[in-house]
Short mmCIF file of C-alpha atoms and ligand atoms in Angstrom, two decimals:
data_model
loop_
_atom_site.label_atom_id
_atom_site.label_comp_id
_atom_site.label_asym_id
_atom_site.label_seq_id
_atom_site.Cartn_x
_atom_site.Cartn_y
_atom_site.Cartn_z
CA UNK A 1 0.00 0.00 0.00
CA UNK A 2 1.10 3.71 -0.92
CA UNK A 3 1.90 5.76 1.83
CA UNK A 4 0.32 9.02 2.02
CA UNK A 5 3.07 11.63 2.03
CA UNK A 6 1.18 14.66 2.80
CA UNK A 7 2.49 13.96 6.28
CA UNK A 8 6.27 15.18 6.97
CA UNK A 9 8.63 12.61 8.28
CA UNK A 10 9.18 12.13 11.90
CA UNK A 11 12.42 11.31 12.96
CA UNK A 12 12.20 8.46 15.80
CA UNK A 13 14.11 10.41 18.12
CA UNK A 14 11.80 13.34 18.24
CA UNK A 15 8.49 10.94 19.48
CA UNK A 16 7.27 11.00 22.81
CA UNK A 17 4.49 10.76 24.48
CA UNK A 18 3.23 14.20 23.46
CA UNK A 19 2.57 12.67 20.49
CA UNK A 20 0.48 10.21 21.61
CA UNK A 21 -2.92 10.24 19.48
CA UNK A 22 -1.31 11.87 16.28
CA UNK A 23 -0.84 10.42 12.78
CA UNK A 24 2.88 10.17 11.96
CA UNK A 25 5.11 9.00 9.07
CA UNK A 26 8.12 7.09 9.70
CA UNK A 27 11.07 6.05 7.77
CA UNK A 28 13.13 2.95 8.38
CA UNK A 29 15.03 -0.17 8.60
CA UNK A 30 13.38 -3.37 10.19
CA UNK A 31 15.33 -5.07 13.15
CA UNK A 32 13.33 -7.25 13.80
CA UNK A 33 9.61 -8.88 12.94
CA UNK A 34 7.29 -11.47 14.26
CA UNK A 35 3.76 -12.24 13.89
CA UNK A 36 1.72 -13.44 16.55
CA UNK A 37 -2.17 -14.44 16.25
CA UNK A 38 -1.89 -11.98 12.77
CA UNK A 39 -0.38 -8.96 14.12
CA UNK A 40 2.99 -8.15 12.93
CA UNK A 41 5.15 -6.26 15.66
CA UNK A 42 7.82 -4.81 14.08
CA UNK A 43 10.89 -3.59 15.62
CA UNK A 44 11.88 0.11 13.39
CA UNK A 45 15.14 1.80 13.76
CA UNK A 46 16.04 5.14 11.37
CA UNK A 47 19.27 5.45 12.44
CA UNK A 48 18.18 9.13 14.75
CA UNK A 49 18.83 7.09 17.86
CA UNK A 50 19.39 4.09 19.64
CA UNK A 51 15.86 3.53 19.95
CA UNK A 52 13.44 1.21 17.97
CA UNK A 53 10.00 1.71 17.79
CA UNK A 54 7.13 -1.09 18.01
CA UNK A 55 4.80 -1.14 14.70
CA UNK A 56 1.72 -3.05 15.29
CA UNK A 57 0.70 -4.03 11.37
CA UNK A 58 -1.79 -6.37 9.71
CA UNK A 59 0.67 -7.09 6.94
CA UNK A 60 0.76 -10.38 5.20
CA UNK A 61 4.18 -10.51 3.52
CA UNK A 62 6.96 -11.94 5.93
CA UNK A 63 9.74 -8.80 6.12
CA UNK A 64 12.63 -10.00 6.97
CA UNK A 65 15.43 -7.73 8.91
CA UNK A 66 16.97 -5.07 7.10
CA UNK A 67 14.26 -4.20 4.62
CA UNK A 68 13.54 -0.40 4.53
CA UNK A 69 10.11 0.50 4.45
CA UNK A 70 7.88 3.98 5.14
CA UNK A 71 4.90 3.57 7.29
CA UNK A 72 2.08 6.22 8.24
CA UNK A 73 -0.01 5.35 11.63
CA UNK A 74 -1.58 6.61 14.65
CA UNK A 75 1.22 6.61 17.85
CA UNK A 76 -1.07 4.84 20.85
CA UNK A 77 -0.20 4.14 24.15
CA UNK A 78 1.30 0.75 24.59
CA UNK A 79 -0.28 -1.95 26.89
CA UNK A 80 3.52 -3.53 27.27
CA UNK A 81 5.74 -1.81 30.13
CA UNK A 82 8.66 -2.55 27.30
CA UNK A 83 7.64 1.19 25.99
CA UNK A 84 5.08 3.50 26.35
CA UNK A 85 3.93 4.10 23.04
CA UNK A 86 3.61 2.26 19.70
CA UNK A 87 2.21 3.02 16.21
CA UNK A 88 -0.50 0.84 14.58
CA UNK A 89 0.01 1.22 11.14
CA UNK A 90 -2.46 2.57 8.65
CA UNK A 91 -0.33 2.04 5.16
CA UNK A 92 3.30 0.32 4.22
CA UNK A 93 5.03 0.89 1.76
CA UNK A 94 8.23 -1.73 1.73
CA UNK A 95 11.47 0.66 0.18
CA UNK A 96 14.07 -1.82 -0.58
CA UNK A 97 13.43 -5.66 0.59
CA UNK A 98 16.19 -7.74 2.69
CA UNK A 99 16.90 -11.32 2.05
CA UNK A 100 18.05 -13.72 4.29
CA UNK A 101 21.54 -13.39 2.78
CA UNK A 102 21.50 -10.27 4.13
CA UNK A 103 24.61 -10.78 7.02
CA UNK A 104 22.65 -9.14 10.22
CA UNK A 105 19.63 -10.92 9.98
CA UNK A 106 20.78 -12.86 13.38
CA UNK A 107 21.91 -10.37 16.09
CA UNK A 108 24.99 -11.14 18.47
CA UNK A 109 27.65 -10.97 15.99
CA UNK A 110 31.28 -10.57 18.01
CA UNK A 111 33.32 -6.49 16.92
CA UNK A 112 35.98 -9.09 14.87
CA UNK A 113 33.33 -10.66 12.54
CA UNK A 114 31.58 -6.93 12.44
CA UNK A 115 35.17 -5.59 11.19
CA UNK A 116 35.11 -7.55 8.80
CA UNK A 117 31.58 -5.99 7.14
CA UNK A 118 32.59 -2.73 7.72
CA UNK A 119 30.66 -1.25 4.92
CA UNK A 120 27.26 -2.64 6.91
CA UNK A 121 28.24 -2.75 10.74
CA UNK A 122 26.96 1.10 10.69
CA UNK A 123 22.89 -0.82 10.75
CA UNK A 124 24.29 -2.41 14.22
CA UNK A 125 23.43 -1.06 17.73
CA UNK A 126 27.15 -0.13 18.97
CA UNK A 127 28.70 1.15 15.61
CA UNK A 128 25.13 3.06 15.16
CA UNK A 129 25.97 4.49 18.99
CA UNK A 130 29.45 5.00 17.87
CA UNK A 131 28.55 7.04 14.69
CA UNK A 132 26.24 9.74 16.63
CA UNK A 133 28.89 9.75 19.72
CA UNK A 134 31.60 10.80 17.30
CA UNK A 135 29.58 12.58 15.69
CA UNK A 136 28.24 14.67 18.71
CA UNK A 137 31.99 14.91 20.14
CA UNK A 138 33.58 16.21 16.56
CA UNK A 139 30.73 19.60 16.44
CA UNK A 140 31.63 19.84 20.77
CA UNK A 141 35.55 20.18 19.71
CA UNK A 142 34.43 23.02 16.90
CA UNK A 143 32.13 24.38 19.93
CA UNK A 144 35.08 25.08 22.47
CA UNK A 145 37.33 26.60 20.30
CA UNK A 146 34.86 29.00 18.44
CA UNK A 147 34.00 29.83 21.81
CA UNK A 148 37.39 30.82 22.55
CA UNK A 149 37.50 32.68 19.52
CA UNK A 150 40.30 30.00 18.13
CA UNK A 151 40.35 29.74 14.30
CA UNK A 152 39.68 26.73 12.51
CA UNK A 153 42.52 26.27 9.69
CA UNK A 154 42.80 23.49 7.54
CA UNK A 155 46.17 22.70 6.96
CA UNK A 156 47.16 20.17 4.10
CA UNK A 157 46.81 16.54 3.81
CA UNK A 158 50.09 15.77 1.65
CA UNK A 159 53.15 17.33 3.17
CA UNK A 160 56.84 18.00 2.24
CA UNK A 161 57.92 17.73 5.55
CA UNK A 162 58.07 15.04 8.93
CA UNK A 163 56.65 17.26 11.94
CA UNK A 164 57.42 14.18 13.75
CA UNK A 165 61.14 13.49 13.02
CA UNK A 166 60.49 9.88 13.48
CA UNK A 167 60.42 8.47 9.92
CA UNK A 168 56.85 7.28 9.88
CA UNK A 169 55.14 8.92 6.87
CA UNK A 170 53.50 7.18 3.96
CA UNK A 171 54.90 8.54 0.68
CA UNK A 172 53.06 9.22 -2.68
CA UNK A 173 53.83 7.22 -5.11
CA UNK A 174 52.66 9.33 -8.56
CA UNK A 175 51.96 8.34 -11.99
CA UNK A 176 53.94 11.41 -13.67
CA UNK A 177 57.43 10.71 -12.15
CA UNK A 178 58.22 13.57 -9.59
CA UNK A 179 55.17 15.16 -9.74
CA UNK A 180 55.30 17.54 -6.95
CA UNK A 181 59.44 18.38 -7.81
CA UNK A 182 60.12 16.37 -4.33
CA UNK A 183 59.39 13.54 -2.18
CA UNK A 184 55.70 14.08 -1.19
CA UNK A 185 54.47 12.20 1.84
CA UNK A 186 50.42 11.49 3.84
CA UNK A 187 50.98 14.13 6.87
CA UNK A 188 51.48 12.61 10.53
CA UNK A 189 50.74 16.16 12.30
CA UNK A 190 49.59 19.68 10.93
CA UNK A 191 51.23 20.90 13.77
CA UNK A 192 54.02 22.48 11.99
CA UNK A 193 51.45 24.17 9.05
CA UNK A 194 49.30 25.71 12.28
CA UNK A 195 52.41 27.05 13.56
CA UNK A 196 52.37 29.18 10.87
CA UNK A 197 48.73 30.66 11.74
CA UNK A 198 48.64 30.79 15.34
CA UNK A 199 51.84 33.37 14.87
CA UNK A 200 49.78 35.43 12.66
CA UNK A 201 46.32 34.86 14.23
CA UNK A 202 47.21 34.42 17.61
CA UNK A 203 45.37 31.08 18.77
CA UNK A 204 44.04 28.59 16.23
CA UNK A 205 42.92 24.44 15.87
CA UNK A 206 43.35 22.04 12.82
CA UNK A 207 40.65 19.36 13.27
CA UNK A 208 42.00 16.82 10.46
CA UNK A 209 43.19 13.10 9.48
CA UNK A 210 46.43 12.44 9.73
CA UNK A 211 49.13 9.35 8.60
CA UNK A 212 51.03 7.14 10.38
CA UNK A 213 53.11 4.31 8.80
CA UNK A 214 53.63 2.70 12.50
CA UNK A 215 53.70 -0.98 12.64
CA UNK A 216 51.59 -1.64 15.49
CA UNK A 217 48.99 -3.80 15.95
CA UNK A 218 47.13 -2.74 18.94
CA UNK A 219 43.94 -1.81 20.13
CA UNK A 220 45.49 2.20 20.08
CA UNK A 221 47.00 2.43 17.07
CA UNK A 222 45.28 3.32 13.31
CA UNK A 223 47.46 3.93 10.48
CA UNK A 224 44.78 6.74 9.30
CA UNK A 225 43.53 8.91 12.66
CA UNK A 226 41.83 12.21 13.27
CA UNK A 227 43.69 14.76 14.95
CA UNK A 228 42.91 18.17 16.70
CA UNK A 229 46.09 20.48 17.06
CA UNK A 230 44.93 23.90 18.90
CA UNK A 231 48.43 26.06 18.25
CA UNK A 232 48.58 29.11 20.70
CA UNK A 233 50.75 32.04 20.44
CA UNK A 234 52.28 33.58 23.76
CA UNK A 235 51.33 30.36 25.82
CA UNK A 236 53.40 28.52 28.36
CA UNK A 237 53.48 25.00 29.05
CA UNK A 238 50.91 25.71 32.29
CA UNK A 239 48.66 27.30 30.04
CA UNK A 240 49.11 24.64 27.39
CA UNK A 241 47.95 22.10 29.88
CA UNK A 242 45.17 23.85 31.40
CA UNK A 243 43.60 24.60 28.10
CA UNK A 244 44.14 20.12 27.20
CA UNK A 245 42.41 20.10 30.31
CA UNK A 246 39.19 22.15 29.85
CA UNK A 247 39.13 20.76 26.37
CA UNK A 248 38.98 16.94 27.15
CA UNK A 249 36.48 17.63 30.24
CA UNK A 250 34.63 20.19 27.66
CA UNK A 251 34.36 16.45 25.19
CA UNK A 252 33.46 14.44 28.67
CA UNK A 253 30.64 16.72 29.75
CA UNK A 254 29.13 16.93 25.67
CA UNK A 255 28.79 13.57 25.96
CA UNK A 256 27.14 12.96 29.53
CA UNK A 257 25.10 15.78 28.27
CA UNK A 258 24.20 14.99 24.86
CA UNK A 259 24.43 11.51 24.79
CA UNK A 260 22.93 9.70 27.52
CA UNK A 261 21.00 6.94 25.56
CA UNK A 262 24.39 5.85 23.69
CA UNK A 263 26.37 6.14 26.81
CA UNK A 264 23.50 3.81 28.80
CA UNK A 265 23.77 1.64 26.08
CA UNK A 266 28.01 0.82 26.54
CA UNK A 267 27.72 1.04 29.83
CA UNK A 268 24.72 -1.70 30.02
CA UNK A 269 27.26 -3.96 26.61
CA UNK A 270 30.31 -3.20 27.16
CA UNK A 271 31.90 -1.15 30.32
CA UNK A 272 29.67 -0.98 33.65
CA UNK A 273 30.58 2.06 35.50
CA UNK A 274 30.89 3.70 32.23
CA UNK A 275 29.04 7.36 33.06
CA UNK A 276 30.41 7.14 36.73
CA UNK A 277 34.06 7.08 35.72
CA UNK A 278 33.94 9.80 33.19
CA UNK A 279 32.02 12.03 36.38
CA UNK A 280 35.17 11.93 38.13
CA UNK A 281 37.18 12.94 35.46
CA UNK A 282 34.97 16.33 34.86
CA UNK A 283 35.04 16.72 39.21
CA UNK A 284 38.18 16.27 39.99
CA UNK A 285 41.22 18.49 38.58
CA UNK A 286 43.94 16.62 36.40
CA UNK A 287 46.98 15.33 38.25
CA UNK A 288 50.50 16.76 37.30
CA UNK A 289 53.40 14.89 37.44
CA UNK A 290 57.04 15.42 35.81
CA UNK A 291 58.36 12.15 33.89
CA UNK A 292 61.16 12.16 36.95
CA UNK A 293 58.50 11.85 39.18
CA UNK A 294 57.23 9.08 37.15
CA UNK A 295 60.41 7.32 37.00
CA UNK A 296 60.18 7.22 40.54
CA UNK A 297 56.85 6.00 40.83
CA UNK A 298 57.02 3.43 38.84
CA UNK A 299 60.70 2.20 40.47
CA UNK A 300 58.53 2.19 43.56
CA UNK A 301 56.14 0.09 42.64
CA UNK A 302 57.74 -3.13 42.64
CA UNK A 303 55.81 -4.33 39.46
CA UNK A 304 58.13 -6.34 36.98
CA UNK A 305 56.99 -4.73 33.77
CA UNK A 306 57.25 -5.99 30.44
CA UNK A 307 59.45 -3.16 29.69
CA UNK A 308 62.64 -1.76 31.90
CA UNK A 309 61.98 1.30 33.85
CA UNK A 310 65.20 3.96 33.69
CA UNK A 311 65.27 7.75 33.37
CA UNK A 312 65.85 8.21 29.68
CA UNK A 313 63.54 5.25 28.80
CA UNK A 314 60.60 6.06 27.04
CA UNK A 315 57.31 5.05 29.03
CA UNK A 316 55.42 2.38 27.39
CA UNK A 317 51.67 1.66 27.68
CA UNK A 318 52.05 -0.39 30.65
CA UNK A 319 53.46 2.52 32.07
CA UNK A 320 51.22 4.78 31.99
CA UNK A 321 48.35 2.79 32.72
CA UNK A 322 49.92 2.17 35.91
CA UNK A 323 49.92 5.43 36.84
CA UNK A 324 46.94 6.82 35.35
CA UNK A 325 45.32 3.76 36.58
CA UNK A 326 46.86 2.64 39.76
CA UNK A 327 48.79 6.05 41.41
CA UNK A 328 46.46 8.41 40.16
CA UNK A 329 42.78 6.76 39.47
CA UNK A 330 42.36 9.29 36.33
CA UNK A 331 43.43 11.56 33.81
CA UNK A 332 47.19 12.77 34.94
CA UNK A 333 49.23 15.03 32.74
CA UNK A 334 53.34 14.10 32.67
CA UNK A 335 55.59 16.63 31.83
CA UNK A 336 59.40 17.18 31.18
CA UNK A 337 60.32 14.42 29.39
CA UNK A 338 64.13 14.24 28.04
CA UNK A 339 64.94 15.95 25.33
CA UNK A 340 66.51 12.86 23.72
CA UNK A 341 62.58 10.69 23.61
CA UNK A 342 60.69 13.99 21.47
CA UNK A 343 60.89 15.48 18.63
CA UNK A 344 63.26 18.37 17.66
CA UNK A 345 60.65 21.54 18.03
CA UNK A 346 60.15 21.16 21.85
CA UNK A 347 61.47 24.27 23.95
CA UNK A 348 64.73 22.86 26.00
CA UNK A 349 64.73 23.60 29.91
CA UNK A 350 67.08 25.17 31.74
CA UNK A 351 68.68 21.57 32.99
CA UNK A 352 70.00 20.86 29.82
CA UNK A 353 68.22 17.36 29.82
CA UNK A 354 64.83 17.65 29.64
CA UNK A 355 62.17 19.51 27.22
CA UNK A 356 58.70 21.42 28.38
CA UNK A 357 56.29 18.59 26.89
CA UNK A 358 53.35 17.08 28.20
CA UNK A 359 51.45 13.85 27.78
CA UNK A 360 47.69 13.04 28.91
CA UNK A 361 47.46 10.32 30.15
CA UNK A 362 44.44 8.52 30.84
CA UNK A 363 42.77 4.80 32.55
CA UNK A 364 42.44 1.92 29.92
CA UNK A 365 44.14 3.89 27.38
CA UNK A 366 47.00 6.00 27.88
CA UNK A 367 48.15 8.92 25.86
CA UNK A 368 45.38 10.92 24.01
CA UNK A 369 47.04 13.86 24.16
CA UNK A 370 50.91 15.12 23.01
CA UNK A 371 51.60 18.66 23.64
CA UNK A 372 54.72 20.88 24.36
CA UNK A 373 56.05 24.67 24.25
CA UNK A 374 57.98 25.06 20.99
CA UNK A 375 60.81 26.16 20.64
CA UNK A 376 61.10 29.81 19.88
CA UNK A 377 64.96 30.59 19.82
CA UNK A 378 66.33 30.21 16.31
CA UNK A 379 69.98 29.34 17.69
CA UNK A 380 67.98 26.61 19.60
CA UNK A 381 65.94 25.51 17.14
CA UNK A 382 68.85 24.90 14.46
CA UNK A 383 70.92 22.83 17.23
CA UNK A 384 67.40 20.95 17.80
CA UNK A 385 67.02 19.68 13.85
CA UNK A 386 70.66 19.03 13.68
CA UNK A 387 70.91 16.93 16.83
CA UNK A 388 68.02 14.87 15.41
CA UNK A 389 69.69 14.31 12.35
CA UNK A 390 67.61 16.41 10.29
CA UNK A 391 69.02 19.07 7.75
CA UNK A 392 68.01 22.86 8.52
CA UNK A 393 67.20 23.65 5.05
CA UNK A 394 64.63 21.11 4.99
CA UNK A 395 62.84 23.57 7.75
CA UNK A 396 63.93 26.71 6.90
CA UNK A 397 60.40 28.41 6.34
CA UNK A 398 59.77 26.91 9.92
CA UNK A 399 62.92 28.28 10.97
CA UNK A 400 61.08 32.20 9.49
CA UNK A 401 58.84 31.88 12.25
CA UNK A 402 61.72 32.38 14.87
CA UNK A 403 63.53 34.86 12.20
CA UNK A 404 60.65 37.14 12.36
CA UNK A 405 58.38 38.53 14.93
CA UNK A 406 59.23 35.27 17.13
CA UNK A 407 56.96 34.46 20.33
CA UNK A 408 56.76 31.70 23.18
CA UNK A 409 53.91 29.56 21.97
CA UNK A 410 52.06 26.16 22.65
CA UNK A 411 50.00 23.85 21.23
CA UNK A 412 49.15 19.88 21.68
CA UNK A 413 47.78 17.00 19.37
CA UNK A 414 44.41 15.11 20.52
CA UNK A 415 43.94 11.57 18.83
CA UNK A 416 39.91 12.01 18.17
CA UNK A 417 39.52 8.11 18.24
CA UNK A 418 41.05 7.64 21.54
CA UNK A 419 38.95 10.33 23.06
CA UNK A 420 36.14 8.68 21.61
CA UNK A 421 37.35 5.40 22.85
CA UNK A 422 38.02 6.46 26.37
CA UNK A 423 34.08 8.25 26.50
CA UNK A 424 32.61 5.06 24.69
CA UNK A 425 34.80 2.59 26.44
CA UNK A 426 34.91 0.48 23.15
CA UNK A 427 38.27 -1.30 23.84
CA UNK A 428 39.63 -1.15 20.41
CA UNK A 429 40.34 1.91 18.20
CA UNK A 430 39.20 -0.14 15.27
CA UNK A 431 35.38 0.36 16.05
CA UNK A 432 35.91 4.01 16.72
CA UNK A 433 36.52 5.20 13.16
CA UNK A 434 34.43 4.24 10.16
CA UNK A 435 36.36 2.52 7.85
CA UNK A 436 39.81 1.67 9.73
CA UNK A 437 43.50 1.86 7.98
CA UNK A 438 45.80 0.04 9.44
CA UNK A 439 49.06 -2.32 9.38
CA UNK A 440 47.09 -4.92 7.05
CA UNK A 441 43.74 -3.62 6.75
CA UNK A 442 42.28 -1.62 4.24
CA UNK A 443 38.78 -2.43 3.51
CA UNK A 444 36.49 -0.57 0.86
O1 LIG B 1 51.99 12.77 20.50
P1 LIG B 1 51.79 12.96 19.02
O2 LIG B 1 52.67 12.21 18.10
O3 LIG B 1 51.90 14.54 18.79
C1 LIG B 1 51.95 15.18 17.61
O4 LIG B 1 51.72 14.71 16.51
C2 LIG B 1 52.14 16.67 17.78
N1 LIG B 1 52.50 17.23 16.50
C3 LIG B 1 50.89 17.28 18.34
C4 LIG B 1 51.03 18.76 18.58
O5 LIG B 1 51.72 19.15 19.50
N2 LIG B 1 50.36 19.56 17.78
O6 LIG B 1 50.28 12.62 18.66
C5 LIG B 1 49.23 13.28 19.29
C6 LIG B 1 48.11 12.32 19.63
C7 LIG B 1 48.51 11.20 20.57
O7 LIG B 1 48.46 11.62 21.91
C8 LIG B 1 47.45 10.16 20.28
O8 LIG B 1 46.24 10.46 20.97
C9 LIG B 1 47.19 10.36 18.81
O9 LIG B 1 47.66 11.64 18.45
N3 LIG B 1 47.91 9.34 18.02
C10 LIG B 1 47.31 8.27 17.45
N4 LIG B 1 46.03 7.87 17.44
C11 LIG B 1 45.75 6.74 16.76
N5 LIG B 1 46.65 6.02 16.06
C12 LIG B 1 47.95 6.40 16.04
N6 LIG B 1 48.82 5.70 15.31
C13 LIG B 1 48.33 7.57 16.74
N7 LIG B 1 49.50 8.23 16.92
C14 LIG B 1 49.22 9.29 17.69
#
């Protein structure tokens, strides 16, 4: 039957039970259907939120999961405590039928298989949950900077340069030989680009993918992430750090906020506690400890790790968890690391040995956020790329910045996936973005 589309669509999210009585027009996917003494109840889900809502229809045709179809009834109260309202359906109109090949027809299907279907997992529960959390979280990181009057610049995907220094870029590979007159590489960081902005308009953000060519296989790494880089002129490393801090409780409280049906849904699938842990981290003020304090920590602990502890060893993940997890019970921010672990544009301290850097650290994860002050003597700077092994022409429009008009200034990288990971609690990064890249997968 033909649906009468005088009616505008309702979106499922925007019933309630103020619309109890009225006609409505509803556009979906089924979930599920079953007939019982000639009803049909069907389960419809449109994607608007977690939610399904019960369709109470006389139709004859078995519809099978999956099939999109637009229905027009009257929204009643529901006899079931399940939900408190229903809609008994007046006219069908199936869009696009399902068949039983169709790979979601049974429900319970484990992330790995999901992974695997990437191109359909979005019609699940969790990566449907994911989608609007991201979602939600990407227009909240837009929302605190434009309130802060920060601009948004979009610095380039393919790059000339490693902001990184660590020899982890993907290169590009062209059809006309040399196309671009030199090597051309995927970017790992528009940090260096934003540099350029936040000296001319003071504070700015890059909200962008970026490229790593990293070999690792865990539940942290992608080979293609999101990053945000705020870059701010005439800030210290305190002020770096407080502004990481507002920013990732700004992201926490969206999401408690905005996104309590999601959030109720991981916490009730996949973390219990879920809401309660990310509380604390918006009432309690982030912990600030230097890397020698770290050391010290950890040599204190008495915990064989997997990986020696010394000063002038990197910290590895089992590192930080400890402390975020076990010293501190939450986000902690570690600072002054030696100059020798990070990359060549970090402002030296006065002891020779270490550089004014900071890492956020948080439970289950890690780091979700690298920051530092950069380096504004030009003297400095030029030792910095050589005693990294990079050449100085290579950076020598970077090297303008401290030629001309140079300031103190700050900035710090925020993966989007693992802050999206650490508010969903979705263990690995791999159901966080939409189509993962990484070391052996590329799908569609
Ligand atoms: O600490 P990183 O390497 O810092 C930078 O790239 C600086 N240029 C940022 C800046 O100061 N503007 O990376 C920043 C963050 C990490 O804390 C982590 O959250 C995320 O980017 N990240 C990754 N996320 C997913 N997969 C990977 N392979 C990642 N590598 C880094």
């Amino acid at each position: 039957m033909m649906v009468d589309t005088k009616l505008k669509r309702t979106k499922i999210v925007d019933i309630d039970a103020s619309l109890i009585g009225r006609h409505l027009f509803l556009q979906g996917w089924i979930r599920t259907s079953r007939s019982q003494k000639g009803v049909v109840f069907i389960e419809l889900n449109d994607g608007s939120t977690i939610k399904n809502i019960q369709l109470l229809s006389n139709q004859e045709k078995t519809l099978l999961t999956g099939t999109s179809i637009a229905v027009t009834g009257k929204l009643v109260a529901s006899p079931s405590p399940k939900q408190p309202y229903e809609l008994q359906v007046e006219t069908l109109e199936v869009i696009g039928e399902a068949d039983s090949t169709f790979p979601l027809q049974k429900k319970g299907h484990t992330l790995d298989f999901l992974r695997e279907i990437a191109h359909l997992r979005p019609r699940t529960n969790t990566f449907g949950a994911v989608a609007r959390v991201r979602s939600r979280i990407a227009f909240a990181v837009h929302e605190f900077f434009q309130q802060r009057k920060f601009f948004y610049v979009q610095t380039p995907v393919i790059t000339s340069s490693d902001c990184e220094g660590a020899g982890e870029l993907f290169e590009l590979v062209t059809e006309t030989k040399n196309f671009f007159g030199k090597k051309a590489f995927l970017t790992c960081s528009g940090q260096l680009n934003g540099e350029c902005f936040a000296t001319a308009l003071g504070e700015i953000y890059t909200f962008g993918p970026t490229f790593r060519a990293e070999n690792s296989h865990t539940s942290r790494h992608l080979a293609e992430f999101w990053m945000i880089e705020p870059e701010m002129a005439f800030y210290d490393l305190k002020q770096n750090m407080d502004l990481a801090e507002s920013f990732v409780k700004h992201l926490v409280k969206t999401a408690l906020d905005t996104c309590q049906e999601d959030l109720s849904f991981f916490e009730e699938r996949y973390e219990k506690g879920l809401k309660q842990r990310l509380e604390v981290v918006l009432n309690r003020p982030f912990e600030r400890i230097t890397y020698t304090e770290a050391i010290e920590l950890l040599l204190k602990s008495n915990i064989e790790f997997q990986y020696p502890v010394k000063w002038g060893n990197d910290l590895q993940s089992e590192h930080e968890r400890y402390i975020a997890e076990t010293v501190v019970g939450g986000p902690v921010i570690l600072y002054n690391y030696p100059k020798t672990l990070k990359p060549f544009y970090m402002k030296a301290n006065e002891d020779g040995k270490t550089v004014a850097c900071m890492d956020v650290l948080v439970p289950k994860i890690g780091e979700i956020i690298g920051g530092s002050q950069r380096e504004d003597s030009l003297d400095k700077l030029e030792k910095g790329i050589l005693s990294h092994g990079l050449n100085p022409s290579d950076y020598d429009w970077y090297l303008d910045l401290r030629r001309y008009g140079s300031v103190p200034h700050s900035g710090f990288g925020l993966g989007f996936e693992r802050a999206v990971q650490f508010i969903t609690g979705i263990e690995n990064i791999r159901d966080i973005i939409a189509f993962p890249r990484a070391a052996g997968l590329c799908e569609f």
